């Protein structure tokens, strides 16, 4: 078990008291590509923030690779690589420097950092853009560089918070394929947050559906299609899952036949 969430509750106290998530129970097994799906305000990002120790739970427990994120936050953080929706590359550094400095920050020697950086640049087809700055990269290249930097320190799992949400449709589909290729190479655990139902079903081994605020788990749905997935071939079964998700999110929506 890589992620164990039990009874997670988070309340934000400000001018208004907001219950962001209420009683979340989730388990993610090693090697899973796990889709976390829900509407805006469902508490998906709050759940991820608690897993990455950027926020504290009001109550409940979260363990990453057996490590309690409240009791041992620094140890838990070392197990996790985070890829947010909007890239966080250092704009003052080249692609090479972004990856290389990240390795140094996490304690790798200069020789190790150099080897890892060069290997990842090749793996992500970024060698020719190694000396480019983020402002000179396309959206897809920025996300490839961000993924490469995150994977450079070999986290036990990836937490991806709507990483393709800002991309155009063609680039988004390409990056979905890139992610599946990366996942297939070593079956690293991936938790992929999205509000796109088709994307969740295309990518996930399981799809967990969360309600609107306060966020609660409505269903944990296995996706039984072998990869590579072809929804033209599996159209009826895939559509059945997609319709089930729509009904969970909004029973008032009539899904067209």
mmCIF file of C-alpha atoms in Angstrom, residues 65-193:
data_model
loop_
_atom_site.group_PDB
_atom_site.id
_atom_site.type_symbol
_atom_site.label_atom_id
_atom_site.label_comp_id
_atom_site.label_asym_id
_atom_site.label_seq_id
_atom_site.Cartn_x
_atom_site.Cartn_y
_atom_site.Cartn_z
ATOM 1 C CA UNK A 65 4.583 4.378 1.969
ATOM 2 C CA UNK A 66 3.741 3.728 5.619
ATOM 3 C CA UNK A 67 4.936 7.186 6.758
ATOM 4 C CA UNK A 68 2.529 9.427 8.656
ATOM 5 C CA UNK A 69 2.540 12.777 6.830
ATOM 6 C CA UNK A 70 1.845 14.737 10.045
ATOM 7 C CA UNK A 71 4.377 13.000 12.288
ATOM 8 C CA UNK A 72 7.167 12.706 9.692
ATOM 9 C CA UNK A 73 6.484 15.273 6.939
ATOM 10 C CA UNK A 74 10.041 15.488 5.579
ATOM 11 C CA UNK A 75 10.285 11.701 5.185
ATOM 12 C CA UNK A 76 6.876 11.567 3.513
ATOM 13 C CA UNK A 77 7.811 14.365 1.074
ATOM 14 C CA UNK A 78 10.842 12.410 -0.113
ATOM 15 C CA UNK A 79 8.557 9.602 -1.308
ATOM 16 C CA UNK A 80 6.467 11.903 -3.506
ATOM 17 C CA UNK A 81 7.022 13.651 -6.799
ATOM 18 C CA UNK A 82 4.477 16.379 -7.544
ATOM 19 C CA UNK A 83 3.484 17.583 -11.009
ATOM 20 C CA UNK A 84 1.035 20.518 -10.797
ATOM 21 C CA UNK A 85 -1.253 21.866 -13.509
ATOM 22 C CA UNK A 86 0.903 24.909 -14.146
ATOM 23 C CA UNK A 87 4.579 24.148 -14.571
ATOM 24 C CA UNK A 88 6.890 25.292 -11.792
ATOM 25 C CA UNK A 89 10.123 25.288 -13.760
ATOM 26 C CA UNK A 90 12.570 27.984 -12.690
ATOM 27 C CA UNK A 91 12.286 30.578 -15.442
ATOM 28 C CA UNK A 92 15.843 31.784 -14.839
ATOM 29 C CA UNK A 93 17.305 28.322 -15.500
ATOM 30 C CA UNK A 94 17.608 26.247 -18.654
ATOM 31 C CA UNK A 95 15.916 22.864 -18.987
ATOM 32 C CA UNK A 96 19.244 21.181 -18.156
ATOM 33 C CA UNK A 97 19.749 23.376 -15.080
ATOM 34 C CA UNK A 98 16.203 22.789 -13.823
ATOM 35 C CA UNK A 99 16.786 19.038 -13.727
ATOM 36 C CA UNK A 100 20.433 19.171 -12.628
ATOM 37 C CA UNK A 101 19.890 21.589 -9.732
ATOM 38 C CA UNK A 102 16.889 19.549 -8.571
ATOM 39 C CA UNK A 103 19.139 16.485 -8.284
ATOM 40 C CA UNK A 104 21.765 18.463 -6.346
ATOM 41 C CA UNK A 105 19.106 19.818 -3.986
ATOM 42 C CA UNK A 106 18.088 16.251 -3.124
ATOM 43 C CA UNK A 107 21.662 15.293 -2.264
ATOM 44 C CA UNK A 108 23.006 13.599 -5.383
ATOM 45 C CA UNK A 109 26.652 14.159 -6.258
ATOM 46 C CA UNK A 110 27.526 16.325 -9.258
ATOM 47 C CA UNK A 111 28.477 13.224 -11.250
ATOM 48 C CA UNK A 112 25.188 11.492 -10.388
ATOM 49 C CA UNK A 113 23.214 14.647 -11.147
ATOM 50 C CA UNK A 114 24.894 14.995 -14.535
ATOM 51 C CA UNK A 115 24.221 11.345 -15.443
ATOM 52 C CA UNK A 116 20.577 11.523 -14.381
ATOM 53 C CA UNK A 117 19.994 14.817 -16.162
ATOM 54 C CA UNK A 118 21.457 13.622 -19.459
ATOM 55 C CA UNK A 119 19.545 10.328 -19.277
ATOM 56 C CA UNK A 120 16.232 12.051 -18.618
ATOM 57 C CA UNK A 121 16.768 14.657 -21.328
ATOM 58 C CA UNK A 122 17.187 11.796 -23.783
ATOM 59 C CA UNK A 123 14.246 9.822 -22.389
ATOM 60 C CA UNK A 124 11.916 12.823 -22.671
ATOM 61 C CA UNK A 125 13.217 13.903 -26.090
ATOM 62 C CA UNK A 126 14.550 17.172 -24.688
ATOM 63 C CA UNK A 127 18.263 16.859 -25.472
ATOM 64 C CA UNK A 128 18.079 19.388 -28.297
ATOM 65 C CA UNK A 129 16.262 21.817 -25.991
ATOM 66 C CA UNK A 130 18.567 21.337 -22.985
ATOM 67 C CA UNK A 131 19.884 24.922 -23.137
ATOM 68 C CA UNK A 132 16.468 26.493 -23.742
ATOM 69 C CA UNK A 133 14.691 28.531 -21.074
ATOM 70 C CA UNK A 134 11.083 27.685 -20.117
ATOM 71 C CA UNK A 135 9.764 30.788 -21.864
ATOM 72 C CA UNK A 136 11.009 29.329 -25.168
ATOM 73 C CA UNK A 137 9.238 25.978 -24.736
ATOM 74 C CA UNK A 138 5.805 24.870 -25.876
ATOM 75 C CA UNK A 139 3.241 23.805 -23.267
ATOM 76 C CA UNK A 140 3.915 20.134 -23.922
ATOM 77 C CA UNK A 141 7.683 20.579 -23.651
ATOM 78 C CA UNK A 142 7.291 22.421 -20.361
ATOM 79 C CA UNK A 143 5.272 19.542 -18.946
ATOM 80 C CA UNK A 144 7.804 16.990 -20.244
ATOM 81 C CA UNK A 145 10.595 18.977 -18.583
ATOM 82 C CA UNK A 146 8.603 19.202 -15.335
ATOM 83 C CA UNK A 147 8.013 15.443 -15.400
ATOM 84 C CA UNK A 148 11.693 14.782 -16.072
ATOM 85 C CA UNK A 149 12.721 17.005 -13.161
ATOM 86 C CA UNK A 150 10.262 15.280 -10.831
ATOM 87 C CA UNK A 151 11.380 11.779 -11.834
ATOM 88 C CA UNK A 152 15.066 12.661 -11.534
ATOM 89 C CA UNK A 153 15.033 11.903 -7.805
ATOM 90 C CA UNK A 154 13.093 8.630 -8.253
ATOM 91 C CA UNK A 155 10.082 9.244 -6.003
ATOM 92 C CA UNK A 156 8.063 6.194 -5.008
ATOM 93 C CA UNK A 157 4.957 7.801 -6.434
ATOM 94 C CA UNK A 158 3.789 10.691 -8.602
ATOM 95 C CA UNK A 159 0.977 13.006 -7.555
ATOM 96 C CA UNK A 160 -0.289 14.816 -10.635
ATOM 97 C CA UNK A 161 -2.777 17.630 -10.037
ATOM 98 C CA UNK A 162 -4.568 18.225 -13.373
ATOM 99 C CA UNK A 163 -1.187 18.425 -15.161
ATOM 100 C CA UNK A 164 -2.656 18.591 -18.660
ATOM 101 C CA UNK A 165 -5.547 20.919 -17.925
ATOM 102 C CA UNK A 166 -3.865 23.970 -19.493
ATOM 103 C CA UNK A 167 -2.877 22.188 -22.727
ATOM 104 C CA UNK A 168 -4.700 22.190 -26.045
ATOM 105 C CA UNK A 169 -6.566 19.006 -27.004
ATOM 106 C CA UNK A 170 -3.882 17.625 -29.345
ATOM 107 C CA UNK A 171 -1.008 18.255 -26.929
ATOM 108 C CA UNK A 172 -3.077 16.880 -24.064
ATOM 109 C CA UNK A 173 -3.679 13.589 -25.893
ATOM 110 C CA UNK A 174 0.035 13.372 -26.712
ATOM 111 C CA UNK A 175 0.982 13.928 -23.064
ATOM 112 C CA UNK A 176 -1.515 11.284 -21.953
ATOM 113 C CA UNK A 177 0.374 8.845 -24.170
ATOM 114 C CA UNK A 178 3.692 10.044 -22.726
ATOM 115 C CA UNK A 179 2.415 9.452 -19.196
ATOM 116 C CA UNK A 180 1.266 5.929 -20.025
ATOM 117 C CA UNK A 181 4.681 5.194 -21.534
ATOM 118 C CA UNK A 182 6.468 6.464 -18.422
ATOM 119 C CA UNK A 183 4.153 4.468 -16.168
ATOM 120 C CA UNK A 184 4.584 1.278 -18.222
ATOM 121 C CA UNK A 185 8.381 1.525 -18.042
ATOM 122 C CA UNK A 186 8.624 0.898 -14.298
ATOM 123 C CA UNK A 187 5.029 0.771 -13.019
ATOM 124 C CA UNK A 188 5.643 3.641 -10.628
ATOM 125 C CA UNK A 189 2.527 4.483 -8.621
ATOM 126 C CA UNK A 190 0.670 7.476 -10.066
ATOM 127 C CA UNK A 191 -2.253 9.397 -8.563
ATOM 128 C CA UNK A 192 -3.728 11.496 -11.337
ATOM 129 C CA UNK A 193 -6.193 14.240 -10.406
#
